[in-house]
Structure formats: structure tokens, C-alpha cells
Short mmCIF file of C-alpha atoms and ligand atoms in Angstrom, two decimals:
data_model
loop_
_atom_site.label_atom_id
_atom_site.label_comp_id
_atom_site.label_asym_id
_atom_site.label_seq_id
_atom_site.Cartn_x
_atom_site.Cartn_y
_atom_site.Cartn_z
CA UNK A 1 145.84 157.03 97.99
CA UNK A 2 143.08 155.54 99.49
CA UNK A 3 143.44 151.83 100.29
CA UNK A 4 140.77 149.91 101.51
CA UNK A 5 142.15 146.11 103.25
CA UNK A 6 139.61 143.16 103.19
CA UNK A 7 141.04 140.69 105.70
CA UNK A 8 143.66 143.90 106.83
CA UNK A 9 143.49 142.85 110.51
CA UNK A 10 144.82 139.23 110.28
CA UNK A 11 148.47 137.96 110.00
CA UNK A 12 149.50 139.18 106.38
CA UNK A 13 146.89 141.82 106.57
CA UNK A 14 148.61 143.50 109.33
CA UNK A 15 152.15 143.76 107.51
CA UNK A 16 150.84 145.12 104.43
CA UNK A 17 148.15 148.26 106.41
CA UNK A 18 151.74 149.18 108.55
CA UNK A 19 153.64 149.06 104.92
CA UNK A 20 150.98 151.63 103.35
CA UNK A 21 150.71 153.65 106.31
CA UNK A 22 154.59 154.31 106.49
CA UNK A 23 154.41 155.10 102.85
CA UNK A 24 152.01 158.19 103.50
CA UNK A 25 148.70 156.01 102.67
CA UNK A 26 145.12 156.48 104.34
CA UNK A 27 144.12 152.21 105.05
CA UNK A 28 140.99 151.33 106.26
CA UNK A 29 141.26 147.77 107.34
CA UNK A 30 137.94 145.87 106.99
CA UNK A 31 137.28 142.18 109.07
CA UNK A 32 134.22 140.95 110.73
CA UNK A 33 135.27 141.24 114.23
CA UNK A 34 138.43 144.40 113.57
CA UNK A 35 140.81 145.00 116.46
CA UNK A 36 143.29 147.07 116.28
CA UNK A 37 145.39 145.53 117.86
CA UNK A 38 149.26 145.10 115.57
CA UNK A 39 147.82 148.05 113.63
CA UNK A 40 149.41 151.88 113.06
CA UNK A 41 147.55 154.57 114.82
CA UNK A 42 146.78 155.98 111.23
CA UNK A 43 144.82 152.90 109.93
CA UNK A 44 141.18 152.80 110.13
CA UNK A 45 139.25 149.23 111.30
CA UNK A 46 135.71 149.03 110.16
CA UNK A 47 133.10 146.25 110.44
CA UNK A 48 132.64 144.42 107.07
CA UNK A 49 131.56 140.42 105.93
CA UNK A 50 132.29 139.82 102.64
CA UNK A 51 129.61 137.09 101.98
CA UNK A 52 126.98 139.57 103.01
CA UNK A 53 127.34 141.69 100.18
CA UNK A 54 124.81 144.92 101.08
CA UNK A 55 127.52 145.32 104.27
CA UNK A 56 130.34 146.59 101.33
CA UNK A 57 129.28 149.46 99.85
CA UNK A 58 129.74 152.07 102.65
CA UNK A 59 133.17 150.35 103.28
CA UNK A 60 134.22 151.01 99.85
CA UNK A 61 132.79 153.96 98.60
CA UNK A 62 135.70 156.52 98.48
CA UNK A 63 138.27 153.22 98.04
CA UNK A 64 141.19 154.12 95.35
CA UNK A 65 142.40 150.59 95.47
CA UNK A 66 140.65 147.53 97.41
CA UNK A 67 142.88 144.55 98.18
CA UNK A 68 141.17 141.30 99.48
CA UNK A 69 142.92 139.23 102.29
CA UNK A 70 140.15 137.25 103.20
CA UNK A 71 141.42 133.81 104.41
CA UNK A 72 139.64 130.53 105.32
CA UNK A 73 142.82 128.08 106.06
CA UNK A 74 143.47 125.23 103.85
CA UNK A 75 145.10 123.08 106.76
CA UNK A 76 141.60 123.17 108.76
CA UNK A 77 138.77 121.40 107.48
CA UNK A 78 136.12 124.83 108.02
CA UNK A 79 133.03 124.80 110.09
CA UNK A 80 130.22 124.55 107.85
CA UNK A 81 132.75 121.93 105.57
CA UNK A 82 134.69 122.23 103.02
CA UNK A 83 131.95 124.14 101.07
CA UNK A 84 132.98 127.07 102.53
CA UNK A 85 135.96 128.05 100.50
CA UNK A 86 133.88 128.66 97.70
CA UNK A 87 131.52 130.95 99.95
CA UNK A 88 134.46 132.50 101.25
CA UNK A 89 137.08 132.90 98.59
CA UNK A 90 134.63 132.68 95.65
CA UNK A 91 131.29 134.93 96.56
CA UNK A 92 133.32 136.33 99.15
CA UNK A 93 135.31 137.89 96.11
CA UNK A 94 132.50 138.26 93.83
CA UNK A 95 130.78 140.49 96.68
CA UNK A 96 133.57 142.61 96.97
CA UNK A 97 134.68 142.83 93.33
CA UNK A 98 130.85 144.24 92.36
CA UNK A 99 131.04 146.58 95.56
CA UNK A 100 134.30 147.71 93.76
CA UNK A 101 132.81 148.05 90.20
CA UNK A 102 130.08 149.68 91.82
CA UNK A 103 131.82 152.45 93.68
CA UNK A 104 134.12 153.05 90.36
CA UNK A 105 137.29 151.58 92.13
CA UNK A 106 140.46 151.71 90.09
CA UNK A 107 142.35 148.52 90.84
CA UNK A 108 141.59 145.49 92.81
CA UNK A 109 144.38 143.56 94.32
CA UNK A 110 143.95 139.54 94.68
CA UNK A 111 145.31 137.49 97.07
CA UNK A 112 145.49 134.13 95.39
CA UNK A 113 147.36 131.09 96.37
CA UNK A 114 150.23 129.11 94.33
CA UNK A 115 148.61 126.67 92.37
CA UNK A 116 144.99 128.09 92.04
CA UNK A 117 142.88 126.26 89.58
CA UNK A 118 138.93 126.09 88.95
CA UNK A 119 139.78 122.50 88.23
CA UNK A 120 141.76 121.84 91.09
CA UNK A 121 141.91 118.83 93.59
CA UNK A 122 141.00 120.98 96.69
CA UNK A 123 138.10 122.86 97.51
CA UNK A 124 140.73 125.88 98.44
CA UNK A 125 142.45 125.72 95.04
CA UNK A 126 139.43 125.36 93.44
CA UNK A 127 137.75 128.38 95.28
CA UNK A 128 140.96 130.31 94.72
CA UNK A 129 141.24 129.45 90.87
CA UNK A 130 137.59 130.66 90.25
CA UNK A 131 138.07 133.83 92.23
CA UNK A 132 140.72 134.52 90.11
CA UNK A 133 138.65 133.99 87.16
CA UNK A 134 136.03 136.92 88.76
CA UNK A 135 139.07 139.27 89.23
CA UNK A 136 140.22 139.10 85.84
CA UNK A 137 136.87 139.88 84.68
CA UNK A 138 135.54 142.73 86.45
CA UNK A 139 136.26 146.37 85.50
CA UNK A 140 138.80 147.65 88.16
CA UNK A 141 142.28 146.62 86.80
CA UNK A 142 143.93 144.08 88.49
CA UNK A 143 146.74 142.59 89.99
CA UNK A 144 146.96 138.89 91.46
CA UNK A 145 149.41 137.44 93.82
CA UNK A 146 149.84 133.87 94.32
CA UNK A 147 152.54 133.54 97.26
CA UNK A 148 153.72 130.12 98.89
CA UNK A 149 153.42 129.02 102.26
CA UNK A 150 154.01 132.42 104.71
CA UNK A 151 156.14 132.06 107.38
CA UNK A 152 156.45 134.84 110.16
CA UNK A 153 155.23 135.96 113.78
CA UNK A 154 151.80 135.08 114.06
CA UNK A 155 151.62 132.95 111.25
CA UNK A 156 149.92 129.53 111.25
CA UNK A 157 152.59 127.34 109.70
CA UNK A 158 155.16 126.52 112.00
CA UNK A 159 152.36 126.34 115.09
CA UNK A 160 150.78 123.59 112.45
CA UNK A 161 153.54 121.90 112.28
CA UNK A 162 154.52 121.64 116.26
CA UNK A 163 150.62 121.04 117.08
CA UNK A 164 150.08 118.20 114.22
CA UNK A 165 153.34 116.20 115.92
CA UNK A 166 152.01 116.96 119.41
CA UNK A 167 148.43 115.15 118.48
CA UNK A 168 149.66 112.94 116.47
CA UNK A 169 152.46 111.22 117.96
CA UNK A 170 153.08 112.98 121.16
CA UNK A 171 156.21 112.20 123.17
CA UNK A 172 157.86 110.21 120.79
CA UNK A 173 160.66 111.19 118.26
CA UNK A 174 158.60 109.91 115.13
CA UNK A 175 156.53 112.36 112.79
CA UNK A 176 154.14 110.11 110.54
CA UNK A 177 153.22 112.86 107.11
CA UNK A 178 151.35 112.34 104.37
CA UNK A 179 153.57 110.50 101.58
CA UNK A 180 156.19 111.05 104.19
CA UNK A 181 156.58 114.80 103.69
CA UNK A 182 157.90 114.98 100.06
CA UNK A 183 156.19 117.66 98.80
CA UNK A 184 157.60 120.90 98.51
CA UNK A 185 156.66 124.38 99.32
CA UNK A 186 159.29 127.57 98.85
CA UNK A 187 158.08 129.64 102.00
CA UNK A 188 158.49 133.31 101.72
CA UNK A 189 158.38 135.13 104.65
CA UNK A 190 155.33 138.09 105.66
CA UNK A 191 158.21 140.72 106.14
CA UNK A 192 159.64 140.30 102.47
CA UNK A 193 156.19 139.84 101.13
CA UNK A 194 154.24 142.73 102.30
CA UNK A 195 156.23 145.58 100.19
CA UNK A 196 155.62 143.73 97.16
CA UNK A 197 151.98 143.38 97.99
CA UNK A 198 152.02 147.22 98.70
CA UNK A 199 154.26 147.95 95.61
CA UNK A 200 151.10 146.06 94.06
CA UNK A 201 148.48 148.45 95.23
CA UNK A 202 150.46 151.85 94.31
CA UNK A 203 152.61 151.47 91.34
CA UNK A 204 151.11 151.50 87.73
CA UNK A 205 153.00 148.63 85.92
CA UNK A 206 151.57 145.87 87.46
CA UNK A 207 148.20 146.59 86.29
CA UNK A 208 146.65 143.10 84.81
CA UNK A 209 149.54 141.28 85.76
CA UNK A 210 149.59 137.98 88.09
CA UNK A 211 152.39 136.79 90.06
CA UNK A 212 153.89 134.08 91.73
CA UNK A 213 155.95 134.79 94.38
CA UNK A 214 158.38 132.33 96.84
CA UNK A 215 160.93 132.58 99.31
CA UNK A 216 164.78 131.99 98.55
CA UNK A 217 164.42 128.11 99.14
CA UNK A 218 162.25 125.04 98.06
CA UNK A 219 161.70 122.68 100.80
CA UNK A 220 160.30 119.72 101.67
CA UNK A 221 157.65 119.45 104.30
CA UNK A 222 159.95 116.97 105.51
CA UNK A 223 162.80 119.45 105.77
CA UNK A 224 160.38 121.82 107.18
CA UNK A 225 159.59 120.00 109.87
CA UNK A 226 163.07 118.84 110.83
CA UNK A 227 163.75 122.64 110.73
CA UNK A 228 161.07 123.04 113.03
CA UNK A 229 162.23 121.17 116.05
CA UNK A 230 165.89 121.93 115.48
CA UNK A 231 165.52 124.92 116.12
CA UNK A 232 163.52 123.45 119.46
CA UNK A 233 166.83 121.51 120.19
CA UNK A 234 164.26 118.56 119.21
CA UNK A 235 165.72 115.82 116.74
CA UNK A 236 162.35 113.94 115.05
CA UNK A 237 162.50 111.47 112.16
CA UNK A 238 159.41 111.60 109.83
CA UNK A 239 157.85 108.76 108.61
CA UNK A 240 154.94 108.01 105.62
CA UNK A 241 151.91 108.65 106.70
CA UNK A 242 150.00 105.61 104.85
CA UNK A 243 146.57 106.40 103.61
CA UNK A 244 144.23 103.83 105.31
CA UNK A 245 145.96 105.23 108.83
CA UNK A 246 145.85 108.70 107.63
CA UNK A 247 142.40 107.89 108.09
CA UNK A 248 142.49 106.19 111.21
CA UNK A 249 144.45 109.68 112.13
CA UNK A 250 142.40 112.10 110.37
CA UNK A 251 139.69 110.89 112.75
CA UNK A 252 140.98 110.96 115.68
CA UNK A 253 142.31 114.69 114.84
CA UNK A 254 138.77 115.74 114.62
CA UNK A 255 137.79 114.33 117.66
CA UNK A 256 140.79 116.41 119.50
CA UNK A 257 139.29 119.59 117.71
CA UNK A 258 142.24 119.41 115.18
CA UNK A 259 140.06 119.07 111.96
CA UNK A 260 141.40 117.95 109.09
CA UNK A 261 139.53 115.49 106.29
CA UNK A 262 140.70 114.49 103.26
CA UNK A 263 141.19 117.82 101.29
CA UNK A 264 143.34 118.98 103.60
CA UNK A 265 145.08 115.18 103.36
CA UNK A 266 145.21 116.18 99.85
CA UNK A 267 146.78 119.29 100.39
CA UNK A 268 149.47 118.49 102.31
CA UNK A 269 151.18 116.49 99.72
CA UNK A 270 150.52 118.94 96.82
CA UNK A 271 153.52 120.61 95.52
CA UNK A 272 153.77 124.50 96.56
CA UNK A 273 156.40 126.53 94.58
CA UNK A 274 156.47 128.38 91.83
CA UNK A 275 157.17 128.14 88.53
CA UNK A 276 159.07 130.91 88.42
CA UNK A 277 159.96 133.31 90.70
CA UNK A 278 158.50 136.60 90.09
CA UNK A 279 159.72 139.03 92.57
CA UNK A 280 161.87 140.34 90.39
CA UNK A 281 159.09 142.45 89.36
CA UNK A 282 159.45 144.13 92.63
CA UNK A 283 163.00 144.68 92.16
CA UNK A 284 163.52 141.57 94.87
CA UNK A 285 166.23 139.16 93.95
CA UNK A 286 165.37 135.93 95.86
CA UNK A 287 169.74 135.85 97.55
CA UNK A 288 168.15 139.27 99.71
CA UNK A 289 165.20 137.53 100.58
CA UNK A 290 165.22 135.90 104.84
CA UNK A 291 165.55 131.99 104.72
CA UNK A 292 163.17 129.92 106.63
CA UNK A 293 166.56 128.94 108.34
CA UNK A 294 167.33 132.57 109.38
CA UNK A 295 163.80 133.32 110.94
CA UNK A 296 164.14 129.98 113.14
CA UNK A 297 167.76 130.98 114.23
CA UNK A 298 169.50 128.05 112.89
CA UNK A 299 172.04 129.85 110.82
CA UNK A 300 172.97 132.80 113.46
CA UNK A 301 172.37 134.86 110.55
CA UNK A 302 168.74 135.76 111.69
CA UNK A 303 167.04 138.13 113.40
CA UNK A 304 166.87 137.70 117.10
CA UNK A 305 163.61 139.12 117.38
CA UNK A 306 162.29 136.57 114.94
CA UNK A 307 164.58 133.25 115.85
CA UNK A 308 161.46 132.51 118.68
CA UNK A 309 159.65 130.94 116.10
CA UNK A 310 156.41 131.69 117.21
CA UNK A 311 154.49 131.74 114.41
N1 NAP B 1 149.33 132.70 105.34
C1 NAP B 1 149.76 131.99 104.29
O1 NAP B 1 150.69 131.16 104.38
C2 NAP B 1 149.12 132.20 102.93
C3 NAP B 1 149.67 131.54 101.80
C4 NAP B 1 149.08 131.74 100.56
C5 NAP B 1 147.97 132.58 100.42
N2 NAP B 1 147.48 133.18 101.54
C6 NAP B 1 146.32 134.06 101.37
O2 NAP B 1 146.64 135.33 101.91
C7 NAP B 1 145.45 135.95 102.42
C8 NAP B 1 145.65 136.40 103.86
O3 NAP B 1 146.00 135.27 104.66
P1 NAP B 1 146.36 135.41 106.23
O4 NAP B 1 147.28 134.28 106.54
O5 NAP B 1 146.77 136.80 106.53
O6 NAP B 1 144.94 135.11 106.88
P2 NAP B 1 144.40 135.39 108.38
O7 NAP B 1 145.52 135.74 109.29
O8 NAP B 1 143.55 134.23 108.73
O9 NAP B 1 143.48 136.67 108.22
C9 NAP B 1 142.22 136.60 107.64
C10 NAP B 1 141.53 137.95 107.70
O10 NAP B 1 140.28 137.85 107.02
C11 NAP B 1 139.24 138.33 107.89
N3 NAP B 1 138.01 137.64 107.52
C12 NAP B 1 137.76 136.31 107.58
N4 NAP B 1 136.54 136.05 107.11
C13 NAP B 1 136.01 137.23 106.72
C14 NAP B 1 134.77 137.62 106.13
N5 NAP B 1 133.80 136.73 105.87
N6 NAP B 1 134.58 138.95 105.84
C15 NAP B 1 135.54 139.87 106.11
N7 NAP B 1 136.73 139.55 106.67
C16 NAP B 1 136.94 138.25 106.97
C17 NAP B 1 139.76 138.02 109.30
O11 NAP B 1 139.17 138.80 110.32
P3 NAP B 1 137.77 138.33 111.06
O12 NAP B 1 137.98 136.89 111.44
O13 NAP B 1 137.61 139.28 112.23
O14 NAP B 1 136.71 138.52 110.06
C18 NAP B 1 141.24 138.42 109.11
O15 NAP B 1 141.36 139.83 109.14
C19 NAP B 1 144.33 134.92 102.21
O16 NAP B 1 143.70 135.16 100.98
C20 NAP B 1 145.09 133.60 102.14
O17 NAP B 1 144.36 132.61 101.43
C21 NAP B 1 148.01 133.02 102.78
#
């Protein structure tokens, strides 16, 4: 099978092209600026924007299957504002979706976030929701996946986490959150996810079909974060982040070149889990999946390779 990887050069991206290339697949991996670096010998990088849509067609001409990874973070405010999720995530998938109908592609693969809405309170969510809505309606069949928060070498999570303390209340053992970290996310993490993302692409029954999918635990940002620096041999209490000094904050974060605004105030106290688990359909029961625990090293369970924490 041909597969063709929007976005296949970045941190998920990268799992899933070395998942299809073990399995006997020919991936091209498509990104504005592609390295190869993290990447199989056998996968292909080739230049491609997704907002400029006359740039797609030669990428996806003899495509099978065309998955889109395109990410613009939620956590960072974008350049160009928050606008640009809908450029991005929206037209980005629009472009790519009529490429696709255009060069007869039989399934496009979605990745969506958990809780995308084209109502939503976020410019992400929004953008994400009314993606989705393109997806469903074009003529390749579809599948959708709407993971949690991914944790994993060269992830952004856990580095957010350790670089929002570090501006924001440097030195001292205090970690002021928004609503004081309450919200809860169920992180799954990249080596779990990508074979279900690649059992996506290749196997016939999950055609049409959307799915949430979630690591083994729900946790708080709070707990995250106290996660975090244990494993760092740090002990931190967090503390309510109230909303006129999230301000104060949120300000002063953008003039550190941290930016956030208030979406991505928004977002971090926005519930992330899912309603229920469904990686199942994979054949994935959520007791075999790693705990956020295990990839820090705080159980001895994990995998010493991972327990650095890097991500
Ligand atoms: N990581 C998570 O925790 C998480 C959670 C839920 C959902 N997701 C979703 O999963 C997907 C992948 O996320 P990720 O964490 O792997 O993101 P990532 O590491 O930031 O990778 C993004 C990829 O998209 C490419 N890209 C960005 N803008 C592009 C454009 N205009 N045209 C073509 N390629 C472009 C990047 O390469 P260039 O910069 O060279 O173009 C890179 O290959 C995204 O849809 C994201 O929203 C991620």
C-alpha cells in the first residue's frame, strides 16, 4: 500500500511512517521543511504546504491512503494569532482532502483531537471540529482519531510543563495553574498510539468510523505535574492560578517568548479524556497500555530508555 503522511516528519508522524514501513508499506512523508532525520531508510520525505493547495497534487497522485498530521500546538498562542488553526487545521484539511478526491484516493485518515467541536471554546477545537466535518464529507472513506494528550520522546508535553514552572515561578517550590490544575487529560503514549493509527490506514473495518482513544489513566494536570518533577527528584505544590493574574502572567509569558493568550488559558482547564475508550477496536485493552508513571520511571516498571523524560 501506498501511504502518503501529511505532517509524517514531526513527533507522532515519525512513529506511525517507522510502523508502516516495518509492516512492508511504501510512506512518503510530506512537511514543509522534511528531514529525515528519526525516519526508516525506506520512507520517502517530500516538500508539501498544505494551505497552498496547487503544492498537493504531485504529492498525492499515486497515494492509496493519505493521513493528515498537520499540527499547529494548542499550548502556543501561533504566529499570525489564533486565526491560524482554522488556516491550518481547517483549509489545511480542506486542501488536502480535495487533492485526495482529486487523485481518486481511497481512504483519508484524520487526526483530530479529543473534544473537537465547530462550536467549541477554542480556536483549536473549533478548527479541529470543522475539519472533521470536511472529512466526513468528502469521497475517500474515512477514519478519525481523536487521541488525548501524547506523551513520549520528543513530545511537547512534559517540556511544557517543566518550561511553564521555570517562567513562571522559577526557583521556588510553588506551581500557580489555571483553576489550580483540575482538569483532566488521560495521556496515551506515541508508542501505543502509532499501531492503532497504522491499523487505521490498512485494515478495512474501520472505514467511516471515529475514535477516541486514551491512555490507561485519567489525570489531573495537577497530578501531571507533580509526576513531572518527581520523577526530577523535585517536590512542587501547585497552586490556582486566579484569572486577573493569569493575566498579569499570560503577559509576561509573551514577553519571555512563551506565548500563550487566553485560548490557550482556556485550554488548559478543559477536560481531555474520553468518553469511552475505544482502543478496543484495535484489539488494545487499556491494563497493556504504558502509564505516564512507567515512561517517567516512577514505578521501576518502565522502560529505561524512556524513564529520561525528555519529551
Ligand atoms: N501531540 C499531542 O499530544 C497531540 C494530541 C492530540 C492530537 N494531536 C494531533 O496529532 C497530529 C500530529 O501532532 P504532532 O504532535 O506529531 O505534531 P508535530 O510534532 O508538531 O508535527 C507537525 C508536523 O506537521 C508539519 N507541518 C506543519 N505545518 C505544515 C503545513 N502547513 N504543511 C505541511 N506540513 C506541515 C510539520 O513539519 P514542518 O514544520 O516542516 O512543516 C511536522 O511534520 C496533529 O494533528 C495534532 O493536532 C497531537
Amino acid at each position: 500500500m501506498r501511504v502518503v503522511i501529511a505532517g509524517g516528519t514531526g513527533f507522532i508522524g515519525t512513529h506511525l511512517c517507522t510502523e508502516l514501513d516495518q509492516r512492508g508499506h511504501d510512506v512518503v512523508a510530506v512537511a514543509r521543511e522534511p528531514t529525515s532525520a528519526g525516519l526508516p531508510d525506506g520512507v520517502v520525505t517530500k516538500a508539501g504546504d498544505v494551505t497552498d493547495r496547487d503544492s498537493l497534487d504531485p504529492l498525492v497522485a499515486d497515494a492509496d491512503v493519505v493521513v493528515n498530521l498537520v499540527a499547529l500546538s494548542p499550548l502556543f498562542k501561533p504566529d499570525g494569532g489564533d486565526e491560524m488553526h482554522d488556516r491550518i487545521h481547517r483549509q489545511g484539511t480542506a486542501n488536502l482532502v480535495d487533492a485526495a478526491e482529486e487523485a481518486g484516493v481511497d481512504r483519508f485518515v484524520q487526526m483530530s483531537a479529543l473534544g473537537a467541536d465547530p462550536n467549541g471554546t477554542t480556536h483549536y477545537i473549533r478548527a479541529k471540529g470543522r475539519a472533521e466535518e470536511v472529512v466526513r464529507d468528502a469521497d475517500p472513506e474515512h477514519v478519525i482519531f481523536r487521541p488525548s494528550v501524547v506523551f513520549g520522546d520528543g513530545g511537547e508535553f512534559v517540556h511544557f510543563t517543566k518550561r511553564l514552572k521555570e517562567i513562571f515561578a522559577p526557583g521556588v517550590p510553588v506551581y500557580p495553574l489555571p483553576g489550580g490544575g483540575k482538569n483532566r487529560f488521560q495521556p496515551i503514549w506515541v508508542g501505543d498510539l502509532a499501531p492503532m493509527l497504522a491499523d487505521g490506514v490498512t485494515e478495512a473495518d474501520h472505514a467511516g468510523e471515529t475514535y477516541e482513544i486514551g491512555g490507561p489513566d485519567v489525570l489531573s494536570l495537577r497530578d501531571i505535574s507533580n509526576k513531572v518533577f518527581d520523577a526530577e527528584g523535585t517536590s512542587i505544590s501547585v497552586v490556582p492560578l486566579p484569572m486577573g493574574l493569569a493575566k498579569v502572567g499570560l503577559t509576561v509569558l509573551g514577553s519571555v517568548g512563551f506565548p500563550m493568550g487566553a485560548d490557550q488559558y482556556r485550554s488548559l482547564q478543559l477536560d481531555n479524556v474520553t468518553a469511552d475508550n475505544d482502543v478496543g477496536a484495535f484489539g488494545v485493552r487499556e491494563a497493556d497500555l504504558k502509564t505516564f508513571d512507567e515512561y517517567l520511571g516512577l514505578t521501576g516498571a518502565g522502560d529505561a530508555a524512556d524513564a529520561t523524560a525528555t519529551a
